[in-house]
Tab-separated table of C-alpha atoms in Angstrom:
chain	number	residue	atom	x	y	z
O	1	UNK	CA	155.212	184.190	120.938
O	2	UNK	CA	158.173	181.780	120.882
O	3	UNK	CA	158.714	179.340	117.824
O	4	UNK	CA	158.803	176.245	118.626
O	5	UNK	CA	160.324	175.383	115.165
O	6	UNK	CA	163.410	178.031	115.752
O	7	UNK	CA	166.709	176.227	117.406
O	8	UNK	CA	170.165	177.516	118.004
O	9	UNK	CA	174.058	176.075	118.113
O	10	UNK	CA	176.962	177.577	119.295
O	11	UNK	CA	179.931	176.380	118.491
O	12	UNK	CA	182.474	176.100	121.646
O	13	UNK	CA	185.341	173.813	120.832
O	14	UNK	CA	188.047	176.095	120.009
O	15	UNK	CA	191.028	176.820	121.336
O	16	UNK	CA	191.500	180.421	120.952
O	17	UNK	CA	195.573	180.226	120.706
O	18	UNK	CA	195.399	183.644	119.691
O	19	UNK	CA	194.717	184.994	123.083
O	20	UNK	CA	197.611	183.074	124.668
O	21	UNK	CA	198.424	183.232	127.697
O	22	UNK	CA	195.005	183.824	129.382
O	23	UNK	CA	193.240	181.326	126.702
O	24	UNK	CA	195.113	178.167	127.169
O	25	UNK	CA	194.256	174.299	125.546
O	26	UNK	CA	192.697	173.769	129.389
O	27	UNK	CA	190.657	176.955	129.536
O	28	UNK	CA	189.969	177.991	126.278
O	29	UNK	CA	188.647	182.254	125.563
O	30	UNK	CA	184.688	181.296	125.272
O	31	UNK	CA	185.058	180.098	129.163
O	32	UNK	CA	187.036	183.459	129.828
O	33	UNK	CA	185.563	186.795	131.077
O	34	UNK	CA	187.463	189.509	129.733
O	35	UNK	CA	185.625	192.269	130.308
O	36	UNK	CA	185.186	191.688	134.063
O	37	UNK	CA	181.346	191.383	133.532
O	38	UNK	CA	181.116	188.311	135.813
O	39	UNK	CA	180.420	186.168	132.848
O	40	UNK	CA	182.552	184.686	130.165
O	41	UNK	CA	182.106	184.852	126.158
O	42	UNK	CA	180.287	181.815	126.305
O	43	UNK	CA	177.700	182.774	128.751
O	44	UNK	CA	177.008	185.909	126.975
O	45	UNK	CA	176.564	184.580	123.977
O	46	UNK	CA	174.032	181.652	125.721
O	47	UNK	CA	172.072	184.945	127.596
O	48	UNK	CA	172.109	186.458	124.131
O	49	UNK	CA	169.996	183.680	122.090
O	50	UNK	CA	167.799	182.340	125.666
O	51	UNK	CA	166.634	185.369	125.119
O	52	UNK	CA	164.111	184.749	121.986
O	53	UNK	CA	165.004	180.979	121.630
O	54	UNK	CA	163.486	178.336	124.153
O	55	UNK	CA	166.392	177.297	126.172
O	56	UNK	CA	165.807	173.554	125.744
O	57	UNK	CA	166.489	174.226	121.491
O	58	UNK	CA	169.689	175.649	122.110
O	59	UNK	CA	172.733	173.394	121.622
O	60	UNK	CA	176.494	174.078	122.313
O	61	UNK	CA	179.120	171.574	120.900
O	62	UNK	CA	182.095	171.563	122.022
O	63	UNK	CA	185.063	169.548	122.253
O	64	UNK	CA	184.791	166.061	124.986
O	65	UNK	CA	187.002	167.907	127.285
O	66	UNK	CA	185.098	171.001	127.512
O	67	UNK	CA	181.803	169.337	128.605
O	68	UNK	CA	182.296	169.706	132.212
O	69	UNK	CA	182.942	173.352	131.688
O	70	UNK	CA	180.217	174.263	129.606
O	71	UNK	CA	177.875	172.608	132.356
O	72	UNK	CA	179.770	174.084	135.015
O	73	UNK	CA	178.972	178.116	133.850
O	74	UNK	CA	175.615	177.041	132.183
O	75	UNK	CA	173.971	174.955	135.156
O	76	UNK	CA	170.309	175.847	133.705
O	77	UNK	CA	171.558	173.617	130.099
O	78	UNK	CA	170.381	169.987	129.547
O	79	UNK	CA	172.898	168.108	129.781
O	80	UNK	CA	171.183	166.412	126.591
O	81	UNK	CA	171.902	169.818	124.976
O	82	UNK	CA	175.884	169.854	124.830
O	83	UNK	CA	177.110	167.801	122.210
O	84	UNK	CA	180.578	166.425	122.433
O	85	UNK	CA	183.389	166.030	119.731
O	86	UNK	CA	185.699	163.623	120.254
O	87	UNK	CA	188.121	165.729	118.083
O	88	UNK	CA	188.351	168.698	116.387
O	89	UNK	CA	187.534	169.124	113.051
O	90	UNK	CA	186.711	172.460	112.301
O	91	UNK	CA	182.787	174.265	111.282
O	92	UNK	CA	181.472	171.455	108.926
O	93	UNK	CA	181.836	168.379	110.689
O	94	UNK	CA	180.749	170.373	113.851
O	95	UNK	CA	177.446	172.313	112.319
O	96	UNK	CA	176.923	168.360	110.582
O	97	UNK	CA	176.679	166.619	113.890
O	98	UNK	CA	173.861	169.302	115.159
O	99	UNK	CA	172.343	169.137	112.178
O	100	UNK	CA	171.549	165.544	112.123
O	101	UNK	CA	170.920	165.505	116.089
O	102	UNK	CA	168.353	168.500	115.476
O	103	UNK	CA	166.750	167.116	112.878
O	104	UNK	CA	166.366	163.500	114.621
O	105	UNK	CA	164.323	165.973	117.033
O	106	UNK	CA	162.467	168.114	114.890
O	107	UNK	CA	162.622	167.493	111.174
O	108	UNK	CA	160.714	171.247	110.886
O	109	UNK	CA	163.526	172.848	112.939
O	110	UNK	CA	164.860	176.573	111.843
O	111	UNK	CA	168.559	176.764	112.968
O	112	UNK	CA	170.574	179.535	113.557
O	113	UNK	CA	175.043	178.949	113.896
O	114	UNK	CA	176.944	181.492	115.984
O	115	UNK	CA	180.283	180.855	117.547
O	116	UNK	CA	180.411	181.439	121.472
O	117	UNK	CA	183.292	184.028	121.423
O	118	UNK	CA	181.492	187.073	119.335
O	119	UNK	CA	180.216	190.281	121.137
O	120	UNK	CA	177.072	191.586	120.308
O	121	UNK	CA	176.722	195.653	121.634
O	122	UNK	CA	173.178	196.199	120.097
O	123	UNK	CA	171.331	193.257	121.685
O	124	UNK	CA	168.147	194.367	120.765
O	125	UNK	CA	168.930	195.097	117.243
O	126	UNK	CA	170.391	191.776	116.724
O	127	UNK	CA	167.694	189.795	118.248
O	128	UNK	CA	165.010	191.764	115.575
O	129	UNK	CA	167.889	190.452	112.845
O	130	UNK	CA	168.522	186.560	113.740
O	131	UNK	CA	164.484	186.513	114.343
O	132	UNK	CA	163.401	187.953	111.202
O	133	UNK	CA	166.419	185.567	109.508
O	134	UNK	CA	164.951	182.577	111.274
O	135	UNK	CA	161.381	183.591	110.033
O	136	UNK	CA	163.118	183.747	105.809
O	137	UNK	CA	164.525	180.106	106.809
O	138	UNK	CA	161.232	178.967	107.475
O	139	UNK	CA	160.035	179.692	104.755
O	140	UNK	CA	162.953	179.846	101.574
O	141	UNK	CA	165.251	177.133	100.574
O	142	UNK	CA	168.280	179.539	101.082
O	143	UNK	CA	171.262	179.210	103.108
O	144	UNK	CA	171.183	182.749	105.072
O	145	UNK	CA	174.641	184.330	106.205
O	146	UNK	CA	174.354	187.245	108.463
O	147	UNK	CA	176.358	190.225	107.065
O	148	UNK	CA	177.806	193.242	109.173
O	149	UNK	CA	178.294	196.682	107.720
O	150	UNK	CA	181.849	197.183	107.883
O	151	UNK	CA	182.761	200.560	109.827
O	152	UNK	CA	186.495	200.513	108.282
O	153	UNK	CA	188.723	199.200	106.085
O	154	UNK	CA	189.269	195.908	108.653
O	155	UNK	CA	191.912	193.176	107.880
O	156	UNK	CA	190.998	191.007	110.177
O	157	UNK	CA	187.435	189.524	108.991
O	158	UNK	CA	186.670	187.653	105.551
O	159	UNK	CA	184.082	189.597	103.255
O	160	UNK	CA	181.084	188.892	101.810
O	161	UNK	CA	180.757	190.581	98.282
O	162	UNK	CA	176.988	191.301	97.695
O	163	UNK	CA	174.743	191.062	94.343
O	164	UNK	CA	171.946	191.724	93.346
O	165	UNK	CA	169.296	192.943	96.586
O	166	UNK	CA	166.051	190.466	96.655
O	167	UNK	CA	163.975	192.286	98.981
O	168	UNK	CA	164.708	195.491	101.685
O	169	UNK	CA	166.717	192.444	103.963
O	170	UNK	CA	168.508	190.066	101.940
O	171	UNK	CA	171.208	190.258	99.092
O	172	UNK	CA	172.822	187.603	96.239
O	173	UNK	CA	175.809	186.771	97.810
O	174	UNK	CA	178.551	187.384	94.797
O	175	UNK	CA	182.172	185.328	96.144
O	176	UNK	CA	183.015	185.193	100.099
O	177	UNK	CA	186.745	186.575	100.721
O	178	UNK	CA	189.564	185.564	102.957
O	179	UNK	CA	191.008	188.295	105.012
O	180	UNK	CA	192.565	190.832	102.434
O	181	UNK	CA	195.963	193.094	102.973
O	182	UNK	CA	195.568	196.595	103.772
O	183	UNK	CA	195.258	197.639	100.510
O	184	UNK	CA	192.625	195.083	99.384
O	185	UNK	CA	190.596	196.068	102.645
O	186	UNK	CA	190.333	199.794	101.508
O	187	UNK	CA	188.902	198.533	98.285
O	188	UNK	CA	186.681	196.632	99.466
O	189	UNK	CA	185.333	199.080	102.370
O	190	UNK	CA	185.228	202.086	99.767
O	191	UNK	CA	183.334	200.223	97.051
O	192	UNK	CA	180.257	199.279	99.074
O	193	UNK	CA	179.465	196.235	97.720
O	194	UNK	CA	180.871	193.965	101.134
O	195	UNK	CA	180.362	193.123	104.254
O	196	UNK	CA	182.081	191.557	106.908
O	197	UNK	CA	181.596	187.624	107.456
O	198	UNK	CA	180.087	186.496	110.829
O	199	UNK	CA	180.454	183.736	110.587
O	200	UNK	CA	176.745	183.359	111.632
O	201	UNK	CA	174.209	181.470	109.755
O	202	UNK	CA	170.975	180.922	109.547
O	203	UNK	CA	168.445	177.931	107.441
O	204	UNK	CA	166.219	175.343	107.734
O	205	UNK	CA	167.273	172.131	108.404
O	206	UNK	CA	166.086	170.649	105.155
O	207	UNK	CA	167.821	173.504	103.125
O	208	UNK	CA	171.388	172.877	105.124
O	209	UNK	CA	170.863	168.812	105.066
O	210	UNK	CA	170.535	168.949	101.391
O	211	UNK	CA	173.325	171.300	100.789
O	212	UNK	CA	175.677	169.096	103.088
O	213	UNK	CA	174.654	165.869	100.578
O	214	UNK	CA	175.077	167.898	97.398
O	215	UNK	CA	178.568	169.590	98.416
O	216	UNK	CA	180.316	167.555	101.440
O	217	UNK	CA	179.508	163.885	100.716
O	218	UNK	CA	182.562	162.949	102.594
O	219	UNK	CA	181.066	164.573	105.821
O	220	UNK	CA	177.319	163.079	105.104
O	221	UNK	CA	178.593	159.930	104.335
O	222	UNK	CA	180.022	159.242	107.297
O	223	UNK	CA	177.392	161.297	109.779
O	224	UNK	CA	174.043	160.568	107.877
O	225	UNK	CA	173.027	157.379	109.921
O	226	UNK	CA	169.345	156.736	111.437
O	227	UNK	CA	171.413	156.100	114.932
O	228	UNK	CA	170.645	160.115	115.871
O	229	UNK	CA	168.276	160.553	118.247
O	230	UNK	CA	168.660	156.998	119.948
O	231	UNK	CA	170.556	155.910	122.644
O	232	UNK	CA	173.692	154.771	120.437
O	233	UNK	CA	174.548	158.332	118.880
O	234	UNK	CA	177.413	159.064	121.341
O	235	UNK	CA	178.974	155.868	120.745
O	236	UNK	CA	178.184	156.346	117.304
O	237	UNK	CA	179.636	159.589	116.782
O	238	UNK	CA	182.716	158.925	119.226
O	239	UNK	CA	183.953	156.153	116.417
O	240	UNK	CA	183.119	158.039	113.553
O	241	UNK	CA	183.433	161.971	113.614
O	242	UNK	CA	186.988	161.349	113.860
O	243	UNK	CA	187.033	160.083	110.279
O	244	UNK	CA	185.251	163.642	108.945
O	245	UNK	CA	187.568	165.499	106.908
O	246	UNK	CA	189.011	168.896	108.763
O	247	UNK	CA	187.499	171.610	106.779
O	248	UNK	CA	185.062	175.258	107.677
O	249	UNK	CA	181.792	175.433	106.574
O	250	UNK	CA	182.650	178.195	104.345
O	251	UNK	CA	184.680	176.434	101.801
O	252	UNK	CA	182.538	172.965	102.110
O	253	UNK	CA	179.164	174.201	101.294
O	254	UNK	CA	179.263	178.234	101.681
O	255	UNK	CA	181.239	178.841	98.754
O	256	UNK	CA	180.005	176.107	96.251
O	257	UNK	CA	176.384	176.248	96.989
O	258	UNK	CA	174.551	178.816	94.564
O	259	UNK	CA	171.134	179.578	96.965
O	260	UNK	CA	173.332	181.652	99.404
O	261	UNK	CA	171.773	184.667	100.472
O	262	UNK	CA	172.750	187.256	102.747
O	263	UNK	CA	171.197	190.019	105.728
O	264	UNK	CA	173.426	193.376	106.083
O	265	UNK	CA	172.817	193.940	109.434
O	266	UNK	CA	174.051	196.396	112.289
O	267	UNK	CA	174.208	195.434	115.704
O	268	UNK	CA	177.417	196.206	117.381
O	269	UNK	CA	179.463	192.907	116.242
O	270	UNK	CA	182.943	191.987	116.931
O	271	UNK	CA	184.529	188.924	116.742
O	272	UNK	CA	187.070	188.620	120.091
O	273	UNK	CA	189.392	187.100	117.596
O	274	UNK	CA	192.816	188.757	118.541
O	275	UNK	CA	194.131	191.060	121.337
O	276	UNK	CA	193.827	193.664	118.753
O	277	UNK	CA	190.429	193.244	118.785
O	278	UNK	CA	190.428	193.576	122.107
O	279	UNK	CA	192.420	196.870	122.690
O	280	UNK	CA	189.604	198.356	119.889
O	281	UNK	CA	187.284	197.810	122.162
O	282	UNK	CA	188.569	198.861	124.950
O	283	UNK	CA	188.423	202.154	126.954
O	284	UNK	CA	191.788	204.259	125.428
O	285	UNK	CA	193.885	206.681	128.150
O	286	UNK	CA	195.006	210.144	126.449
O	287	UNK	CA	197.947	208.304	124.989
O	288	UNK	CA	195.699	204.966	123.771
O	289	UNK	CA	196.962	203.012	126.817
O	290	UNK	CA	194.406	200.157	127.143
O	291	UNK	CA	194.245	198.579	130.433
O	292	UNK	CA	192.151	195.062	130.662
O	293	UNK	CA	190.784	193.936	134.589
O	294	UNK	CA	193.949	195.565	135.656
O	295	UNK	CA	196.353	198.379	137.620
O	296	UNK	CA	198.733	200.100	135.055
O	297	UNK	CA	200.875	202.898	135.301
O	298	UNK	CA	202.618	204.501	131.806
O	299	UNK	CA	205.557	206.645	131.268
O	300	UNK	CA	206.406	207.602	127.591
O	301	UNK	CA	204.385	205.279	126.191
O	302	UNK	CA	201.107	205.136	124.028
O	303	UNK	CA	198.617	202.469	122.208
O	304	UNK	CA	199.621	199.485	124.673
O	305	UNK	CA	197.618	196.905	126.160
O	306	UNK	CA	197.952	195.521	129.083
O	307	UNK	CA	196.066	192.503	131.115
O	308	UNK	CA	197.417	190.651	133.846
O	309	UNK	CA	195.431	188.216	136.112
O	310	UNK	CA	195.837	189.593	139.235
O	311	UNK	CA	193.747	192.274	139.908
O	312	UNK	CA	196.198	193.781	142.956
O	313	UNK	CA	199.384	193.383	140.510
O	314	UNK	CA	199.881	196.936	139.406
O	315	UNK	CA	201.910	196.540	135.659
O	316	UNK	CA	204.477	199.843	134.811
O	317	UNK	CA	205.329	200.824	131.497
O	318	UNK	CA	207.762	202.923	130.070
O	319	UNK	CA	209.086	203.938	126.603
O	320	UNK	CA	206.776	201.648	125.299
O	321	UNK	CA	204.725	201.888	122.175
O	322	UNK	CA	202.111	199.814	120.442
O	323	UNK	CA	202.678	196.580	122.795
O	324	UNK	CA	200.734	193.772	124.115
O	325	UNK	CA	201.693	192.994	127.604
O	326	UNK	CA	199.825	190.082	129.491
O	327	UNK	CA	200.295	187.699	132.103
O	328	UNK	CA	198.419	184.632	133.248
O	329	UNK	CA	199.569	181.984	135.415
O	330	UNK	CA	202.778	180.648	134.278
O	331	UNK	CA	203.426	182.541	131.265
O	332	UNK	CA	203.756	186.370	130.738
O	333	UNK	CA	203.891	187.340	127.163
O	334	UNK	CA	205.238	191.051	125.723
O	335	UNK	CA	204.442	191.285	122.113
O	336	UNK	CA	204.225	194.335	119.233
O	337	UNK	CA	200.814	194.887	118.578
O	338	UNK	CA	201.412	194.418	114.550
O	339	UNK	CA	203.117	190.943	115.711
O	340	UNK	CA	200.674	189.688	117.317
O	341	UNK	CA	199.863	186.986	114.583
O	342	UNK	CA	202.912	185.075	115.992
O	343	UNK	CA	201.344	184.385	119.283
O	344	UNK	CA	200.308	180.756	117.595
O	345	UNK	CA	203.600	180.171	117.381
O	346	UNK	CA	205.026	181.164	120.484
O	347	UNK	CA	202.769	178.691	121.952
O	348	UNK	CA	203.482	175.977	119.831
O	349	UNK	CA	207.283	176.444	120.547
O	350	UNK	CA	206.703	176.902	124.562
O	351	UNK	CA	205.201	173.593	124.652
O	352	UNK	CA	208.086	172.059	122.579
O	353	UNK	CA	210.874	173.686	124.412
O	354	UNK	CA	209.391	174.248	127.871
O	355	UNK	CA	206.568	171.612	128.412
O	356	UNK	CA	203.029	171.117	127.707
O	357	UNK	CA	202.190	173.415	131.214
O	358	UNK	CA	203.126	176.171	129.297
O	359	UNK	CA	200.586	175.808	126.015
């Protein structure tokens, strides 16, 4: 039987500059379908938690521009239930504003926080994990941070370094970690003592209220007003998010707070961060050739990746090796693999040299 208590929010405002050209400040990756699936990383993720959540409890915010998207590929949404930054400013502010417009709904409510651009392989496994999470929030005051198992030594993700285990689910969690060097990743992979970070979260609405007031007063201050739930929160908001500090929900309450618990789970997580993360997934030729929604032919060449929008535009390579090839629209971008953290700032200086078109 369906709680009535249990709500969800995705978070859908970024940009997703990483994945440059095809994710662009208009379009941005959650509204994109990579995989050729016939639905983008967004609608996934909304399948995903409709699935065990009651569809009128689940909230997406997203940036003001996005809105018509979002209602665009999810039709069956309230419109009630897409709430709209006027600006960005990163996980806190953006988990804050649900938080107050859930709990001007139901004080009770059980929330769980996922981004919209994370794919899930074990579906079933990770409903049994966010439900049994949601069930802990009900009932402890703990902020609850879903934990994968990390498969290898990844330098990509932030960790999670465990303590002490409470019961067969949950752990102490001991420090959260940025995204280590190579080195630093074997470490931590080898030692067994952390996980990846999710970057989804689950609590009550009480528990994540009162750690907002104890360790972001400069985000409650402004966002803790009786005006949720009437008809003057959008106006409300629209004047006064923009005054919230810019700062992730990891180092404003995450990291201070000291009733932080976490779930080691296994369900066939990635975060669709990077093309990287995107060639890993994908299905390798003999020589690692990855080819995305697309026609490719390769000549001496091996562990490239290649996506191009046009289906009947057949891409050949040769001499190649460990290269990111992909075109969208206006812009077609060739990049080392090991580079690719420089794609932010090839966009950045496209739009300074060559016009906004091409961000």
């Amino acid at each position: 039987m369906t709680n009535k208590n249990n709500y969800c929010v995705i978070m859908g405002g970024g940009i997703g500059s990483r994945f440059w050209p095809f994710s662009r400040e208009q379009k941005p990756k959650q509204f994109l379908d990579f995989f050729g699936t016939g639905r983008s990383l967004l609608q996934m993720t909304f399948d995903r938690f409709a699935r065990f959540i009651p569809t009128e409890n689940i909230f997406i915010v997203t940036n003001a521009d996005y809105v018509q998207q979002v209602q665009d590929q999810l039709p069956e949404m309230p419109a009630s239930c897409i709430l709209a930054e006027p600006c960005r400013r990163n996980t806190a502010p953006c988990i804050a504003y649900a938080m107050y417009h859930i709990r001007a709904i139901n004080p009770n409510a059980n929330i769980v926080v996922a981004p919209s651009d994370h794919l899930i392989l074990k579906e079933e496994d990770f409903i049994a994990a966010v439900s049994k999470a949601l069930e802990y929030a009900e009932k402890m005051p703990n902020l609850l941070t879903l934990g994968i198992k990390p498969s290898r030594p990844e330098t990509g993700y932030g960790y999670i370094q465990t303590a002490n285990k409470i019961n067969d689910d949950l752990m102490q969690v001991k420090t959260f970690t940025e995204k280590p060097g190579p080195e630093m990743a074997e470490i931590f992979f080898k030692s067994g003592e952390f996980l990846w970070n999710s970057g989804m979260f689950v609590w009550n609405v009480k528990t994540i209220t009162k750690a907002f007031e104890e360790h972001l007063s400069e985000v409650t201050s402004i966002l803790n007003n009786p005006v949720f739930g009437t008809k003057n929160e959008r106006a409300y908001v629209e004047e006064n998010f923009p005054l919230c500090p810019n700062i992730s929900i990891d180092y404003g309450v995450m990291e201070k707070a000291s009733n932080v618990l976490t779930m080691p789970v296994d369900f066939g997580w990635a975060d669709l961060g990077t093309w990287g993360s995107l060639y890993d997934l994908g299905e390798q030729d003999k020589h690692g050739n990855v080819t995305l929604k697309s026609k490719a032919m390769f000549y001496e060449s091996k562990g490239n990746l290649v996506s191009v929008d046009d289906p009947e535009k057949l891409v050949v390579l040769q001499g190649m090796e460990d290269f990111i090839v992909a075109e969208c629209d206006n812009v077609l971008l060739v990049c080392k693999k090991d580079e690719e953290q420089r794609i932010k700032h090839f966009v950045a200086d496209a739009g300074l040299n060559h016009g906004k078109q091409y961000e």
